[in-house]
Amino acid sequence: MLIDAIIDTDPGVDDAFAIFLALKSDRFRVHALTTVAGNATIEDATANARFLLELLEREDIPIYSGAEHPLARDLVTAPVHGEGGLAGARRIGKSILTGDAPQRIVEMVRDSPRAMTIIALGPLTNVARAIQIDPAIMSGVRQITMMGGAFSGPGNMPYDAEFNIYVDPEAADIVFRFPVPKTLIPLEACDPIRFSVDRFDGLPDGDLKYVIVKMIGGFIEELSRSMGDNDVALYDPLTVYFLMNPGAYGLHAHWVEVGMDDSKDRGRTRSSPKGGRPDDEIVHVARRIDGAAFDRDFIEVLKS
């Protein structure tokens, strides 16, 4: 059965791989890409989304741009994703900004009650705004599956925070507390699963392989400058893969707290005691992933 989904995204190299996985797997009915500022500005994120859909010949999928900055803070972007957010691989210019992604999310959830999954790959600003616009309609979402957080390992931002949550902690707090089924794929579950450029050598020659190699090579080059890495974890496709193969994941249920103090714990995620919070605020957090299964299935889908 196809999974009805909205992909909320800030492409971003690993977002691109997640979009490739979702659209080439034939496991999802993607109703729209909604873009949010995060890895890149809203202008670049939206142009990147358009480029990726053109590359996959899926221009039938609409793109709605959303938040150009977090709910209550200045935008922080991620230069590690290279030129334009896709390591210079994008071959088109600017894309039209609609500015209405949160409202569109509400409408799509309304039109598919109890059926729509939100796959959130960037900061949670658009999803939080949709909840603020109409919490009653948004309570009808089937589930929200998110990439974000760090609990037992080092983060990639100050205070051991993870980038998506650090960018907009207020939005994350709204989403984590919203009473719908929620799954979170954090850094430490993904970090052991690494990819180098040569892992993609077996892909068929063509535009897709060219873009994949350019993106992954540029991403690793940027990470090598800052961290000395010669391979890379791809967090966002592991978020999509959860919906394709949930049995490959070990989950633990938590109530999640988000740090808000810029000088102390901004964006830091912690498992918290119940403390009067209702059971429907629980977030199911991935603690382990079958990396061999993901590697096998991911490459096979990209080859298709």
Tab-separated table of C-alpha atoms in Angstrom:
chain	number	residue	atom	x	y	z
A	1	MET	CA	0.000	0.000	0.000
A	2	LEU	CA	1.308	3.435	-0.918
A	3	ILE	CA	2.124	5.858	1.880
A	4	ASP	CA	0.497	9.259	1.376
A	5	ALA	CA	3.160	11.804	2.299
A	6	ILE	CA	4.203	15.420	2.412
A	7	ILE	CA	7.991	15.886	2.375
A	8	ASP	CA	8.952	19.031	4.287
A	9	THR	CA	12.543	19.739	3.345
A	10	ASP	CA	15.463	22.183	3.247
A	11	PRO	CA	17.644	20.647	0.498
A	12	GLY	CA	20.601	20.045	1.502
A	13	VAL	CA	22.616	17.126	0.141
A	14	ASP	CA	21.147	14.472	2.432
A	15	ASP	CA	17.644	15.845	1.746
A	16	ALA	CA	18.316	15.232	-1.939
A	17	PHE	CA	19.147	11.584	-1.251
A	18	ALA	CA	15.988	11.255	0.842
A	19	ILE	CA	13.896	12.657	-2.013
A	20	PHE	CA	15.588	10.260	-4.461
A	21	LEU	CA	14.795	7.329	-2.158
A	22	ALA	CA	11.167	8.322	-1.623
A	23	LEU	CA	10.373	9.016	-5.265
A	24	LYS	CA	12.308	6.146	-6.844
A	25	SER	CA	11.092	3.525	-4.375
A	26	ASP	CA	7.472	3.598	-5.573
A	27	ARG	CA	6.440	3.235	-1.931
A	28	PHE	CA	5.073	6.745	-1.503
A	29	ARG	CA	2.359	8.902	-2.974
A	30	VAL	CA	4.066	12.270	-2.458
A	31	HIS	CA	1.458	15.020	-2.492
A	32	ALA	CA	3.962	17.901	-2.320
A	33	LEU	CA	7.388	19.067	-1.347
A	34	THR	CA	7.182	21.918	1.138
A	35	THR	CA	10.372	23.897	1.603
A	36	VAL	CA	11.760	25.510	4.727
A	37	ALA	CA	14.882	27.564	5.363
A	38	GLY	CA	17.562	25.563	7.136
A	39	ASN	CA	20.499	23.974	5.341
A	40	ALA	CA	20.024	26.753	2.786
A	41	THR	CA	17.965	29.915	2.460
A	42	ILE	CA	14.363	29.525	1.380
A	43	GLU	CA	15.344	30.744	-2.092
A	44	ASP	CA	18.033	28.097	-2.524
A	45	ALA	CA	16.028	25.366	-0.792
A	46	THR	CA	13.085	25.927	-3.132
A	47	ALA	CA	15.240	26.096	-6.261
A	48	ASN	CA	16.987	22.907	-5.117
A	49	ALA	CA	13.644	21.145	-4.688
A	50	ARG	CA	12.633	22.165	-8.210
A	51	PHE	CA	15.952	20.924	-9.627
A	52	LEU	CA	15.597	17.549	-7.902
A	53	LEU	CA	12.075	17.017	-9.222
A	54	GLU	CA	13.204	17.966	-12.734
A	55	LEU	CA	16.104	15.527	-12.457
A	56	LEU	CA	13.714	12.719	-11.498
A	57	GLU	CA	11.133	13.801	-14.110
A	58	ARG	CA	8.575	14.281	-11.334
A	59	GLU	CA	7.480	17.822	-12.042
A	60	ASP	CA	3.913	16.655	-11.429
A	61	ILE	CA	4.621	17.043	-7.704
A	62	PRO	CA	3.899	20.593	-6.500
A	63	ILE	CA	6.374	22.621	-4.477
A	64	TYR	CA	5.170	25.092	-1.857
A	65	SER	CA	7.718	27.313	-0.175
A	66	GLY	CA	7.353	28.130	3.481
A	67	ALA	CA	9.205	29.717	6.348
A	68	GLU	CA	12.194	31.864	5.453
A	69	HIS	CA	13.291	32.085	9.086
A	70	PRO	CA	12.549	30.278	12.377
A	71	LEU	CA	9.557	31.130	14.574
A	72	ALA	CA	11.475	33.398	16.946
A	73	ARG	CA	15.142	33.533	15.877
A	74	ASP	CA	17.482	34.540	13.101
A	75	LEU	CA	18.210	31.883	10.509
A	76	VAL	CA	21.309	29.697	10.823
A	77	THR	CA	22.290	27.844	7.626
A	78	ALA	CA	24.710	24.960	7.004
A	79	PRO	CA	27.623	25.946	4.718
A	80	VAL	CA	28.862	22.340	4.834
A	81	HIS	CA	26.339	21.553	2.082
A	82	GLY	CA	28.384	23.652	-0.310
A	83	GLU	CA	27.416	26.060	-3.055
A	84	GLY	CA	23.665	26.615	-3.188
A	85	GLY	CA	23.059	23.800	-0.691
A	86	LEU	CA	23.689	20.974	-3.190
A	87	ALA	CA	27.479	21.249	-3.445
A	88	GLY	CA	27.182	23.184	-6.703
A	89	ALA	CA	25.224	20.431	-8.489
A	90	ARG	CA	22.086	22.474	-9.188
A	91	ARG	CA	21.721	23.558	-12.803
A	92	ILE	CA	18.720	25.877	-12.567
A	93	GLY	CA	18.320	29.344	-11.107
A	94	LYS	CA	15.745	30.712	-8.726
A	95	SER	CA	12.334	29.147	-8.234
A	96	ILE	CA	9.007	30.823	-7.498
A	97	LEU	CA	8.297	31.311	-3.795
A	98	THR	CA	4.672	30.710	-2.820
A	99	GLY	CA	5.163	31.394	0.888
A	100	ASP	CA	2.144	29.264	1.831
A	101	ALA	CA	3.579	25.890	2.833
A	102	PRO	CA	2.049	25.774	6.359
A	103	GLN	CA	-1.439	26.503	5.025
A	104	ARG	CA	-0.955	23.949	2.247
A	105	ILE	CA	0.075	21.333	4.810
A	106	VAL	CA	-3.164	21.991	6.718
A	107	GLU	CA	-5.186	21.649	3.516
A	108	MET	CA	-3.527	18.377	2.500
A	109	VAL	CA	-4.053	16.878	5.962
A	110	ARG	CA	-7.682	18.049	5.878
A	111	ASP	CA	-8.219	16.414	2.497
A	112	SER	CA	-6.711	13.077	3.635
A	113	PRO	CA	-7.781	12.671	7.270
A	114	ARG	CA	-5.897	9.960	9.205
A	115	ALA	CA	-3.964	9.107	6.033
A	116	MET	CA	-1.260	11.759	5.587
A	117	THR	CA	2.283	11.266	6.847
A	118	ILE	CA	4.549	14.288	7.206
A	119	ILE	CA	8.211	13.495	6.551
A	120	ALA	CA	10.107	16.397	8.119
A	121	LEU	CA	13.744	16.593	7.009
A	122	GLY	CA	14.646	20.134	8.092
A	123	PRO	CA	13.823	22.574	10.871
A	124	LEU	CA	10.237	22.077	12.034
A	125	THR	CA	9.078	25.634	11.378
A	126	ASN	CA	6.510	24.823	8.681
A	127	VAL	CA	5.029	21.927	10.645
A	128	ALA	CA	4.768	24.003	13.823
A	129	ARG	CA	3.100	26.838	11.936
A	130	ALA	CA	0.601	24.399	10.427
A	131	ILE	CA	-0.223	23.201	13.946
A	132	GLN	CA	-0.686	26.805	15.071
A	133	ILE	CA	-2.955	27.571	12.095
A	134	ASP	CA	-5.376	24.699	12.769
A	135	PRO	CA	-4.532	22.216	15.522
A	136	ALA	CA	-7.860	20.419	15.105
A	137	ILE	CA	-7.190	19.559	11.461
A	138	MET	CA	-3.537	18.759	12.132
A	139	SER	CA	-4.583	16.299	14.837
A	140	GLY	CA	-5.793	14.194	11.912
A	141	VAL	CA	-2.292	13.584	10.560
A	142	ARG	CA	-1.395	9.897	10.432
A	143	GLN	CA	2.112	10.447	11.759
A	144	ILE	CA	5.045	12.845	11.732
A	145	THR	CA	8.427	11.252	10.991
A	146	MET	CA	11.339	13.596	11.635
A	147	MET	CA	15.105	13.776	11.286
A	148	GLY	CA	16.500	15.541	14.295
A	149	GLY	CA	17.971	15.487	17.751
A	150	ALA	CA	20.917	13.939	19.543
A	151	PHE	CA	20.510	12.077	22.818
A	152	SER	CA	23.463	9.783	23.549
A	153	GLY	CA	26.121	11.039	21.166
A	154	PRO	CA	27.771	14.306	20.168
A	155	GLY	CA	25.686	16.762	18.231
A	156	ASN	CA	26.762	18.780	15.227
A	157	MET	CA	26.013	22.172	16.809
A	158	PRO	CA	26.903	23.811	20.141
A	159	TYR	CA	25.714	22.139	23.371
A	160	ASP	CA	25.610	18.737	21.631
A	161	ALA	CA	22.529	19.866	19.724
A	162	GLU	CA	21.545	18.659	16.266
A	163	PHE	CA	21.224	21.213	13.461
A	164	ASN	CA	17.486	20.969	12.675
A	165	ILE	CA	16.449	21.349	16.300
A	166	TYR	CA	19.087	24.023	16.978
A	167	VAL	CA	17.829	26.188	14.104
A	168	ASP	CA	14.272	26.356	15.471
A	169	PRO	CA	13.940	24.904	18.981
A	170	GLU	CA	10.590	26.618	19.566
A	171	ALA	CA	9.116	24.869	16.530
A	172	ALA	CA	10.544	21.517	17.643
A	173	ASP	CA	8.984	21.902	21.087
A	174	ILE	CA	5.558	22.580	19.536
A	175	VAL	CA	5.796	19.500	17.319
A	176	PHE	CA	7.178	17.175	20.009
A	177	ARG	CA	4.282	18.099	22.308
A	178	PHE	CA	1.575	17.789	19.657
A	179	PRO	CA	-0.682	14.775	20.354
A	180	VAL	CA	-0.173	12.691	17.202
A	181	PRO	CA	2.094	9.675	16.502
A	182	LYS	CA	5.677	10.893	16.142
A	183	THR	CA	8.970	9.214	15.241
A	184	LEU	CA	12.365	10.904	15.507
A	185	ILE	CA	15.549	9.694	13.789
A	186	PRO	CA	18.501	11.257	15.695
A	187	LEU	CA	22.140	11.682	14.799
A	188	GLU	CA	23.583	8.835	16.842
A	189	ALA	CA	21.342	6.206	15.239
A	190	CYS	CA	22.560	7.261	11.783
A	191	ASP	CA	26.222	8.060	12.387
A	192	PRO	CA	27.552	4.476	12.132
A	193	ILE	CA	26.144	4.146	8.586
A	194	ARG	CA	28.697	5.831	6.322
A	195	PHE	CA	28.995	6.444	2.596
A	196	SER	CA	31.965	7.357	0.430
A	197	VAL	CA	31.912	8.368	-3.218
A	198	ASP	CA	32.885	4.933	-4.494
A	199	ARG	CA	29.780	3.346	-2.919
A	200	PHE	CA	27.835	4.846	-5.823
A	201	ASP	CA	30.118	3.534	-8.588
A	202	GLY	CA	27.615	0.841	-9.570
A	203	LEU	CA	24.836	3.267	-10.449
A	204	PRO	CA	23.905	3.489	-14.137
A	205	ASP	CA	25.704	6.277	-15.971
A	206	GLY	CA	23.574	9.331	-16.588
A	207	ASP	CA	22.422	12.625	-15.114
A	208	LEU	CA	21.357	11.137	-11.797
A	209	LYS	CA	24.690	9.445	-11.170
A	210	TYR	CA	26.547	12.616	-12.179
A	211	VAL	CA	24.566	14.690	-9.663
A	212	ILE	CA	24.894	12.079	-6.911
A	213	VAL	CA	28.674	11.833	-7.320
A	214	LYS	CA	29.064	15.611	-7.479
A	215	MET	CA	26.942	16.134	-4.375
A	216	ILE	CA	28.485	13.404	-2.252
A	217	GLY	CA	31.998	14.374	-3.330
A	218	GLY	CA	31.412	18.036	-2.544
A	219	PHE	CA	29.756	17.199	0.776
A	220	ILE	CA	32.667	15.007	1.855
A	221	GLU	CA	35.151	17.662	0.742
A	222	GLU	CA	33.428	20.279	2.914
A	223	LEU	CA	33.264	17.906	5.880
A	224	SER	CA	36.906	17.003	5.413
A	225	ARG	CA	37.885	20.663	5.766
A	226	SER	CA	35.992	21.056	9.022
A	227	MET	CA	36.121	17.575	10.560
A	228	GLY	CA	38.617	15.490	8.588
A	229	ASP	CA	35.978	13.019	7.406
A	230	ASN	CA	36.484	10.922	4.269
A	231	ASP	CA	32.954	9.535	4.279
A	232	VAL	CA	29.587	10.811	5.400
A	233	ALA	CA	26.402	9.813	7.192
A	234	LEU	CA	23.223	10.510	5.224
A	235	TYR	CA	20.626	11.260	7.893
A	236	ASP	CA	17.583	12.210	5.843
A	237	PRO	CA	17.290	9.077	3.674
A	238	LEU	CA	17.402	7.056	6.896
A	239	THR	CA	14.318	9.000	7.961
A	240	VAL	CA	12.496	8.037	4.757
A	241	TYR	CA	13.710	4.450	5.079
A	242	PHE	CA	12.023	4.103	8.472
A	243	LEU	CA	8.663	4.298	6.721
A	244	MET	CA	9.760	1.697	4.166
A	245	ASN	CA	11.211	-0.781	6.668
A	246	PRO	CA	10.286	0.025	10.275
A	247	GLY	CA	11.478	-3.423	11.376
A	248	ALA	CA	15.064	-2.280	10.698
A	249	TYR	CA	14.810	0.228	13.564
A	250	GLY	CA	14.895	-0.141	17.318
A	251	LEU	CA	12.694	2.490	18.929
A	252	HIS	CA	12.391	3.786	22.478
A	253	ALA	CA	9.516	5.928	23.716
A	254	HIS	CA	10.401	9.264	25.312
A	255	TRP	CA	8.955	12.539	26.351
A	256	VAL	CA	11.410	14.980	24.789
A	257	GLU	CA	12.556	18.325	26.178
A	258	VAL	CA	14.230	20.941	23.976
A	259	GLY	CA	16.766	23.461	25.277
A	260	MET	CA	15.912	27.102	24.591
A	261	ASP	CA	18.774	29.009	26.246
A	262	ASP	CA	21.216	30.452	23.672
A	263	SER	CA	24.024	30.524	26.235
A	264	LYS	CA	23.397	27.112	27.767
A	265	ASP	CA	21.489	24.452	25.851
A	266	ARG	CA	19.881	25.816	22.667
A	267	GLY	CA	18.453	22.968	20.599
A	268	ARG	CA	19.670	20.227	22.905
A	269	THR	CA	17.246	17.309	23.094
A	270	ARG	CA	16.792	15.353	26.315
A	271	SER	CA	14.630	12.452	27.306
A	272	SER	CA	12.502	13.731	30.185
A	273	PRO	CA	10.391	12.056	32.854
A	274	LYS	CA	6.674	12.084	32.238
A	275	GLY	CA	6.111	14.924	34.722
A	276	GLY	CA	2.396	15.133	34.072
A	277	ARG	CA	2.724	15.052	30.282
A	278	PRO	CA	0.123	12.896	28.516
A	279	ASP	CA	0.993	9.672	26.735
A	280	ASP	CA	0.113	11.146	23.331
A	281	GLU	CA	3.084	13.507	23.632
A	282	ILE	CA	5.464	10.536	23.487
A	283	VAL	CA	8.071	10.601	20.710
A	284	HIS	CA	9.401	7.266	19.445
A	285	VAL	CA	13.146	7.777	19.062
A	286	ALA	CA	15.347	5.490	16.963
A	287	ARG	CA	18.225	3.998	18.941
A	288	ARG	CA	19.563	1.548	16.356
A	289	ILE	CA	19.232	0.979	12.612
A	290	ASP	CA	20.091	-2.098	10.540
A	291	GLY	CA	22.753	-0.425	8.418
A	292	ALA	CA	23.274	-3.422	6.134
A	293	ALA	CA	19.579	-3.489	5.210
A	294	PHE	CA	19.550	0.230	4.506
A	295	ASP	CA	22.734	0.106	2.427
A	296	ARG	CA	21.376	-2.762	0.333
A	297	ASP	CA	17.927	-1.270	-0.247
A	298	PHE	CA	19.133	2.297	-0.733
A	299	ILE	CA	21.565	1.418	-3.507
A	300	GLU	CA	19.059	-0.911	-5.192
A	301	VAL	CA	16.434	1.851	-5.277
A	302	LEU	CA	18.924	4.342	-6.703
A	303	LYS	CA	19.806	1.830	-9.432
A	304	SER	CA	16.155	1.395	-10.455
